Coordinates of C-alpha atoms and ligand atoms in Angstrom, one line a residue:
M1 CA 45.9 76.2 60.2
T2 CA 49.3 77.4 61.4
Q3 CA 51.0 76.4 64.6
Q4 CA 50.5 80.0 65.8
D5 CA 46.7 79.8 65.1
A6 CA 46.4 76.7 67.2
T7 CA 48.5 78.1 70.0
S8 CA 46.5 81.4 70.0
R9 CA 43.3 79.3 70.4
L10 CA 44.9 77.4 73.2
L11 CA 45.8 80.7 75.0
T12 CA 42.3 82.2 74.7
A13 CA 39.8 79.3 74.6
S14 CA 37.6 78.6 77.6
V15 CA 36.4 74.9 77.5
P16 CA 35.1 72.4 80.1
R17 CA 37.5 70.1 82.0
Y18 CA 35.2 67.2 81.0
T19 CA 34.9 65.3 84.3
S20 CA 31.6 64.3 82.8
Y21 CA 29.7 64.6 79.6
P22 CA 27.6 66.6 79.4
P23 CA 29.4 68.9 81.8
A24 CA 27.4 69.4 85.1
N25 CA 26.4 73.0 84.1
H26 CA 24.2 71.4 81.4
F27 CA 22.3 69.2 83.9
S28 CA 18.6 70.3 84.2
D29 CA 15.6 69.6 86.3
S30 CA 14.4 67.2 83.6
V31 CA 16.0 64.6 85.9
G32 CA 14.6 64.3 89.4
A33 CA 14.2 61.9 92.4
D34 CA 12.0 59.5 90.4
D35 CA 14.7 59.0 87.8
S36 CA 17.4 58.4 90.3
A37 CA 15.2 56.0 92.3
R38 CA 14.7 54.0 89.1
W39 CA 18.4 54.1 88.2
I40 CA 19.4 53.1 91.7
A41 CA 17.0 50.2 91.7
A42 CA 18.5 49.0 88.4
V43 CA 22.1 48.9 89.6
P44 CA 23.3 45.5 88.3
E45 CA 23.7 42.9 91.1
D46 CA 27.2 41.7 90.4
T47 CA 28.7 45.2 89.8
A48 CA 30.9 47.0 92.3
V49 CA 29.9 50.6 92.7
S50 CA 31.9 53.6 93.7
I51 CA 30.8 55.9 96.5
Y52 CA 31.4 59.7 96.9
L53 CA 30.6 61.5 100.2
H54 CA 30.5 65.3 100.0
I55 CA 31.4 67.3 103.2
P56 CA 30.6 70.9 102.3
F57 CA 32.1 72.6 105.4
C58 CA 35.4 74.4 105.9
R59 CA 36.9 76.3 108.9
R60 CA 38.5 78.8 106.5
L61 CA 37.2 80.0 103.2
C62 CA 40.0 80.4 100.7
H63 CA 39.6 83.3 98.3
F64 CA 40.5 81.3 95.2
C65 CA 38.1 78.4 95.9
A66 CA 35.1 78.1 93.6
C67 CA 33.7 75.0 95.5
R68 CA 30.3 75.4 97.1
T69 CA 31.4 75.4 100.8
Q70 CA 30.0 76.6 104.0
G71 CA 32.2 78.2 106.7
T72 CA 31.5 77.0 110.2
A73 CA 33.2 77.7 113.5
S74 CA 31.0 75.3 115.5
D75 CA 30.5 71.5 115.1
R76 CA 26.7 71.7 115.4
P77 CA 26.0 71.7 111.6
L78 CA 28.4 68.8 111.3
D79 CA 26.4 66.7 113.8
A80 CA 23.2 67.3 111.9
Y81 CA 24.8 66.7 108.5
V82 CA 26.3 63.4 109.5
G83 CA 22.9 62.2 110.8
R84 CA 21.3 63.0 107.5
L85 CA 24.2 61.3 105.6
E86 CA 23.3 58.1 107.6
T87 CA 19.7 58.5 106.6
E88 CA 20.5 59.1 102.9
I89 CA 22.8 56.0 102.8
E90 CA 20.1 53.9 104.3
R91 CA 17.4 55.2 101.9
V92 CA 19.6 54.6 98.8
T93 CA 20.5 51.1 99.9
R94 CA 16.9 50.2 100.6
L95 CA 16.2 51.0 96.9
I96 CA 19.1 48.8 95.8
G97 CA 17.8 46.0 98.0
R98 CA 21.0 44.3 98.9
R99 CA 24.5 44.9 100.2
Q100 CA 26.2 46.1 96.9
P101 CA 29.9 45.5 96.6
V102 CA 32.0 48.7 96.6
S103 CA 35.3 49.4 94.7
A104 CA 36.1 52.8 96.1
V105 CA 34.9 55.3 98.7
H106 CA 35.9 58.9 98.4
F107 CA 35.4 61.7 101.0
G108 CA 35.6 65.1 99.2
G109 CA 34.6 68.6 100.1
G110 CA 34.9 71.2 101.4
T111 CA 37.1 69.9 104.1
P112 CA 36.3 66.3 105.0
T113 CA 38.8 66.3 107.9
I114 CA 36.7 69.0 109.6
L115 CA 34.6 65.9 110.8
R116 CA 35.4 64.6 114.3
P117 CA 36.6 61.0 114.8
D118 CA 33.1 60.0 116.0
H119 CA 31.6 61.4 112.8
F120 CA 33.9 59.3 110.7
A121 CA 33.1 56.2 112.8
R122 CA 29.3 56.8 112.3
I123 CA 29.7 57.2 108.6
D124 CA 31.9 54.2 108.3
A125 CA 29.4 52.1 110.3
A126 CA 26.6 53.3 108.1
L127 CA 28.5 52.4 104.9
R128 CA 29.6 49.0 106.2
G129 CA 26.1 48.1 107.3
A130 CA 24.7 49.0 103.9
F131 CA 27.4 48.0 101.5
A132 CA 29.8 45.2 101.1
I133 CA 33.1 47.0 101.8
G134 CA 36.1 44.7 101.8
P135 CA 39.9 44.8 102.2
D136 CA 40.2 45.6 98.4
T137 CA 37.9 48.7 98.6
E138 CA 39.9 51.9 98.1
M139 CA 39.2 54.4 100.9
S140 CA 40.4 58.0 100.0
V141 CA 40.0 61.3 101.8
E142 CA 40.8 64.9 100.9
V143 CA 43.0 66.1 103.8
D144 CA 43.6 69.6 105.0
P145 CA 46.9 69.5 106.8
T146 CA 45.8 72.5 109.0
E147 CA 42.7 70.6 109.9
I148 CA 44.0 67.2 111.0
D149 CA 45.2 65.8 114.3
E150 CA 46.2 62.4 115.8
D151 CA 42.6 61.4 116.7
R152 CA 41.4 62.2 113.2
L153 CA 44.3 60.3 111.7
D154 CA 43.5 57.3 113.8
A155 CA 39.8 57.5 112.8
L156 CA 40.9 57.5 109.1
A157 CA 43.1 54.5 109.8
S158 CA 40.3 52.6 111.4
M159 CA 38.1 53.2 108.4
G160 CA 40.8 51.5 106.2
L161 CA 42.3 54.6 104.6
T162 CA 44.3 53.7 101.5
R163 CA 44.7 57.0 99.7
A164 CA 44.9 60.7 100.7
S165 CA 44.8 63.9 98.7
I166 CA 46.3 67.1 100.1
G167 CA 45.7 70.6 98.7
V168 CA 48.9 72.6 98.6
Q169 CA 48.4 75.1 95.7
D170 CA 51.6 77.2 96.3
F171 CA 53.9 77.4 99.3
D172 CA 54.9 81.0 98.7
E173 CA 53.8 83.3 101.5
A174 CA 52.7 86.2 99.2
V175 CA 50.7 83.9 97.0
Q176 CA 49.2 82.2 100.1
R177 CA 48.2 85.6 101.6
A178 CA 46.6 86.6 98.3
I179 CA 44.5 83.4 98.2
G180 CA 43.7 83.5 101.9
R181 CA 45.2 80.1 102.6
M182 CA 48.2 79.9 104.9
Q183 CA 49.8 76.5 105.1
S184 CA 53.4 75.7 105.8
V185 CA 55.8 73.2 104.2
E186 CA 56.4 71.8 107.7
E187 CA 52.8 71.0 108.6
T188 CA 52.2 69.6 105.1
T189 CA 55.3 67.4 105.3
R190 CA 54.2 66.2 108.8
A191 CA 50.7 65.4 107.5
V192 CA 52.1 63.3 104.6
A193 CA 54.3 61.3 106.9
A194 CA 51.4 60.8 109.4
L195 CA 49.0 59.6 106.6
R196 CA 51.6 57.2 105.4
D197 CA 52.1 55.9 108.9
R198 CA 48.3 55.3 109.1
G199 CA 48.1 53.2 106.0
A200 CA 47.8 55.6 103.0
R201 CA 49.8 53.8 100.3
S202 CA 49.2 56.6 97.9
V203 CA 49.4 60.3 98.7
N204 CA 48.4 63.0 96.1
V205 CA 49.2 66.6 96.2
D206 CA 47.1 69.3 94.4
L207 CA 48.9 72.3 93.0
I208 CA 47.5 75.3 91.2
Y209 CA 49.1 77.5 88.5
G210 CA 47.9 80.9 87.5
L211 CA 47.4 82.2 91.1
P212 CA 47.9 85.8 92.1
H213 CA 51.6 86.9 92.4
Q214 CA 52.7 83.4 91.3
T215 CA 55.9 83.3 89.2
T216 CA 58.0 80.5 87.9
T217 CA 60.3 81.1 90.9
T218 CA 57.5 80.6 93.5
L219 CA 56.3 77.6 91.6
R220 CA 59.8 76.1 91.4
E221 CA 60.3 76.5 95.1
T222 CA 56.9 74.9 95.8
I223 CA 57.6 71.9 93.5
D224 CA 61.0 71.5 95.1
A225 CA 59.4 71.4 98.6
V226 CA 56.7 69.0 97.3
T227 CA 59.1 66.6 95.6
A228 CA 61.1 66.6 98.9
F229 CA 58.3 64.7 100.6
A230 CA 57.8 62.6 97.5
P231 CA 54.0 62.3 97.0
D232 CA 53.0 59.3 94.9
R233 CA 50.9 61.6 92.7
A234 CA 50.6 65.3 91.9
A235 CA 48.0 67.2 90.0
I236 CA 48.4 70.8 88.8
Y237 CA 45.3 72.6 87.8
G238 CA 44.9 76.0 86.2
Y239 CA 43.3 78.6 88.5
A240 CA 39.9 79.7 87.0
H241 CA 39.2 83.3 87.9
V242 CA 35.4 83.6 87.6
P243 CA 34.5 86.2 90.3
R244 CA 31.0 86.7 89.0
M245 CA 30.2 83.1 89.8
A246 CA 32.6 82.5 92.7
R247 CA 32.1 85.7 94.7
R248 CA 35.0 85.1 97.1
Q249 CA 37.3 85.5 94.1
Q250 CA 36.4 89.2 94.1
L251 CA 39.0 89.4 96.9
I252 CA 41.7 88.6 94.3
P253 CA 42.6 91.6 92.1
Q254 CA 42.6 90.8 88.4
D255 CA 45.9 92.7 87.9
S256 CA 47.7 90.3 90.4
L257 CA 47.0 87.3 88.0
P258 CA 49.5 86.0 85.4
G259 CA 48.3 86.5 81.8
P260 CA 47.6 83.7 79.4
A261 CA 51.2 83.4 78.1
E262 CA 52.6 83.4 81.6
R263 CA 50.1 80.7 82.6
L264 CA 51.4 78.5 79.8
T265 CA 55.0 79.1 81.0
L266 CA 54.0 78.3 84.6
F267 CA 52.4 75.0 83.4
D268 CA 55.4 74.1 81.2
T269 CA 57.7 74.8 84.2
A270 CA 55.7 72.6 86.5
Q271 CA 55.6 69.8 84.0
R272 CA 59.4 70.0 83.4
L273 CA 60.2 70.0 87.1
L274 CA 57.9 67.1 87.9
A275 CA 59.4 65.1 85.0
W276 CA 62.9 65.8 86.3
A277 CA 61.8 64.6 89.7
G278 CA 60.8 61.3 88.2
Y279 CA 57.0 61.7 87.7
V280 CA 55.3 60.6 84.6
P281 CA 52.5 62.6 83.1
V282 CA 49.0 61.1 83.4
G283 CA 46.2 62.8 81.4
I284 CA 46.2 66.6 81.0
D285 CA 47.1 67.6 84.6
H286 CA 48.2 64.6 86.7
F287 CA 51.7 63.2 87.4
A288 CA 52.5 60.0 89.1
R289 CA 55.5 57.9 90.2
P290 CA 56.0 55.3 87.5
E291 CA 55.1 52.5 89.9
D292 CA 51.8 54.2 91.0
D293 CA 48.5 52.6 89.8
L294 CA 47.5 55.7 88.0
A295 CA 50.7 55.8 85.9
R296 CA 50.4 52.1 85.1
A297 CA 46.8 52.5 84.1
A298 CA 47.7 55.4 81.8
Q299 CA 50.4 53.3 80.2
E300 CA 48.1 50.4 79.7
G301 CA 45.1 52.4 78.4
R302 CA 43.1 51.7 81.6
L303 CA 42.6 55.3 82.7
F304 CA 39.1 56.7 83.3
R305 CA 37.7 60.1 84.1
N306 CA 34.9 60.8 86.6
F307 CA 33.7 63.8 88.6
Q308 CA 36.8 63.6 90.8
G309 CA 39.3 63.6 87.9
Y310 CA 41.5 60.8 86.6
T311 CA 40.9 57.3 88.2
T312 CA 41.7 53.7 87.8
D313 CA 38.2 52.9 89.1
A314 CA 36.1 51.4 86.3
A315 CA 32.9 51.2 88.3
P316 CA 30.0 52.1 86.0
V317 CA 27.9 53.4 88.9
L318 CA 29.0 56.2 91.2
L319 CA 26.6 56.9 94.1
G320 CA 27.0 60.5 95.5
F321 CA 25.8 61.3 99.1
G322 CA 25.5 64.8 100.6
A323 CA 24.6 68.2 99.4
S324 CA 25.5 68.8 95.7
A325 CA 26.9 65.3 95.4
L326 CA 27.0 63.9 91.9
S327 CA 25.9 60.4 90.9
R328 CA 26.5 58.6 87.7
F329 CA 24.6 55.6 86.3
P330 CA 24.6 53.9 82.9
Q331 CA 21.3 55.7 82.3
G332 CA 22.5 59.2 83.1
H333 CA 23.8 61.7 85.7
A334 CA 22.0 62.9 88.9
Q335 CA 23.0 65.7 91.2
N336 CA 21.7 66.3 94.7
A337 CA 20.4 69.7 95.7
A338 CA 23.4 72.0 96.0
A339 CA 22.3 74.1 98.9
S340 CA 22.7 72.2 102.2
G341 CA 19.3 73.5 103.4
A342 CA 17.5 72.1 100.3
W343 CA 19.4 68.8 100.6
A344 CA 18.5 68.6 104.3
K345 CA 14.8 69.3 103.6
A346 CA 14.7 66.5 101.0
V347 CA 16.4 64.0 103.4
D348 CA 14.1 65.0 106.3
E349 CA 11.0 64.7 104.2
G350 CA 11.9 61.1 103.3
R351 CA 12.8 61.9 99.6
L352 CA 15.9 61.4 97.5
A353 CA 17.6 64.8 97.2
T354 CA 18.2 64.7 93.4
A355 CA 17.6 68.2 92.0
R356 CA 18.9 67.9 88.5
G357 CA 20.8 65.7 86.1
W358 CA 20.9 64.4 82.6
A359 CA 19.4 61.3 81.0
L360 CA 21.9 60.0 78.3
D361 CA 20.7 59.0 74.8
P362 CA 22.9 56.8 72.5
E363 CA 24.5 59.9 70.9
D364 CA 25.4 61.4 74.3
R365 CA 27.0 58.1 75.3
A366 CA 29.1 58.0 72.1
R367 CA 30.2 61.6 72.7
A368 CA 30.9 60.8 76.3
E369 CA 33.1 57.9 75.4
I370 CA 35.0 59.8 72.7
I371 CA 35.6 62.7 75.1
E372 CA 36.8 60.4 77.9
R373 CA 39.2 58.6 75.6
I374 CA 40.6 61.9 74.3
M375 CA 41.0 63.2 77.9
C376 CA 42.7 60.0 79.0
D377 CA 44.6 58.7 76.0
F378 CA 44.9 61.8 73.8
A379 CA 43.6 59.6 71.1
V380 CA 40.4 57.9 70.0
D381 CA 39.4 55.3 67.5
L382 CA 36.3 57.1 66.2
P383 CA 34.9 54.3 63.9
A384 CA 35.2 51.8 66.7
V385 CA 33.5 54.0 69.3
A386 CA 30.8 55.1 66.8
A387 CA 30.1 51.5 65.9
G388 CA 29.8 50.6 69.6
H389 CA 26.9 53.0 69.9
G390 CA 25.1 52.2 66.6
L391 CA 26.6 55.2 64.8
R392 CA 28.9 55.6 61.8
L393 CA 32.1 57.6 61.2
A394 CA 30.1 59.8 58.8
D395 CA 28.0 61.0 61.7
F396 CA 31.0 62.9 62.9
S397 CA 32.1 64.4 59.6
A398 CA 31.3 68.0 60.8
E399 CA 33.5 67.4 63.8
L400 CA 36.3 66.1 61.6
S401 CA 36.1 69.2 59.3
R402 CA 36.2 71.5 62.4
I403 CA 39.2 69.7 63.9
A404 CA 41.1 70.1 60.6
A405 CA 40.2 73.8 60.5
H406 CA 40.8 74.5 64.3
L407 CA 43.6 72.2 65.3
G408 CA 45.4 71.4 62.0
D409 CA 48.8 69.7 62.6
E410 CA 48.1 69.3 66.3
V411 CA 46.0 66.2 65.5
D412 CA 46.9 63.2 63.3
I413 CA 43.8 61.8 61.6
D414 CA 44.1 58.4 60.0
A415 CA 40.9 56.7 58.8
G416 CA 39.0 58.3 61.6
R417 CA 41.5 57.5 64.3
L418 CA 42.6 60.7 66.0
R419 CA 45.8 61.3 68.0
L420 CA 47.2 64.5 69.4
T421 CA 50.7 65.0 68.0
A422 CA 52.1 66.6 71.2
R423 CA 52.6 64.1 74.0
D424 CA 51.7 66.5 76.8
G425 CA 48.0 66.7 75.9
R426 CA 47.7 70.5 76.1
F427 CA 45.3 70.4 73.2
A428 CA 43.2 67.6 74.6
R429 CA 40.4 69.8 76.0
L430 CA 40.2 71.7 72.7
L431 CA 40.0 68.4 70.8
A432 CA 37.4 67.0 73.2
A433 CA 35.4 70.3 72.9
E434 CA 35.0 69.6 69.2
F435 CA 32.7 66.6 70.1
D436 CA 30.7 68.6 72.7
A437 CA 27.3 69.1 71.3
F438 CA 26.4 71.4 74.2
L439 CA 29.2 73.9 73.8
S440 CA 28.2 76.1 70.9
D441 CA 26.8 79.1 72.9
E442 CA 28.8 78.7 76.1
S443 CA 32.2 80.4 75.5
G444 CA 33.4 82.3 78.6
R445 CA 31.6 80.0 81.1
Y446 CA 34.5 77.6 81.5
S447 CA 38.1 77.8 82.6
R448 CA 40.9 78.5 80.2
A449 CA 42.2 75.6 78.2
V450 CA 45.6 76.3 79.9
Ligands
SF4_501 S1 40.2 75.3 99.2 FE1 39.5 73.7 100.5 S2 39.6 74.7 102.6 FE2 39.7 76.3 101.1 S3 37.5 77.0 100.9 FE3 38.0 75.5 99.2 S4 37.3 73.6 100.1 FE4 37.5 75.0 101.8

């Protein structure tokens, strides 16, 4: 395998981002409400859990976004949604049977900051009544700077906000027009300062490369503006253009998009600029100030990957609330009904809203751990992980042969211990994919590896 072969594969391959194993598109209705009820009831007593609340509403619907979101001009659907979240929280905690300690609460969406201050207060009261949330619990919220005001900022502060994440994508006006998301440097800078004033000790910014009309110049200007307000973390994701699945993306003409080689140049540019600004790389697409928890965890081999991306949160149980929310248990994954209507019906009928998932067997667990280590450390001790799950190195001999054939010099193999030779992890998804037993017939359904 020559360097060129591996690079061509990198430019053309479509592979999962591995925020779970198996990836969520392999979940099936073999898992339902009865399974999640059993898994919830079995949450170990002395273990802190992580909580995810999904708010699937937005005031604007950006053309590039593949999230399942619902546009709303009125607050009426929000009032009803928050009421059902309260019910769902109460139902799940009744199954647990005690006030379980919580390591982290994350509000994602959609646009969580579309909620009014009284909505946040109600959800906070429901959570604190049902769970043991203390001063050490991380409280993070995805914030839209165009959808935040003083009252909402105060509501986040009252909840004990510790982290915030802000979507920027690209500040260039032509790019923003093409993706239907106008957001100025000034309002973003103001939002970051206000969040810090209200207690957010870590602010993350999300950027995207591969957007329509994006060039290394627009990206450089964006990163210059971002580093000027000095977020603690930045993530740069590749835009995945899948208009057949995400219909809003049909508004983005294919010929306005950078090609595979230009995407790689854009990513390289972003990496270099963030490194010059003092950020250290974390995993495949995150960057953090050296003193940030995420950078320290990466250095110390304490990085984890869950549905939200890279995290320092080691909680073995993630409880997801809201439409389409994902939960993770030692026994498997469970996902709530994706459509708000189906989720609402389940909540109103007194049921758990689990619609699909995946029950893990010992081999799935081994593959999940191998893939998580590759995505976090760019290395994995295959014999050690295999032994931990009652398997042997020989059980992965087909994978080792494929890795030698597909990735050649990009991977060092020493007695079953694998390590990517490049430090930036650009081949991590391809290496992880070699251990994905679900992948064989799925090419084209995932985003590009770069
Ligand atoms: S990018 Fe954010 S604001 Fe835009 S549609 Fe997606 S979730 Fe909504």
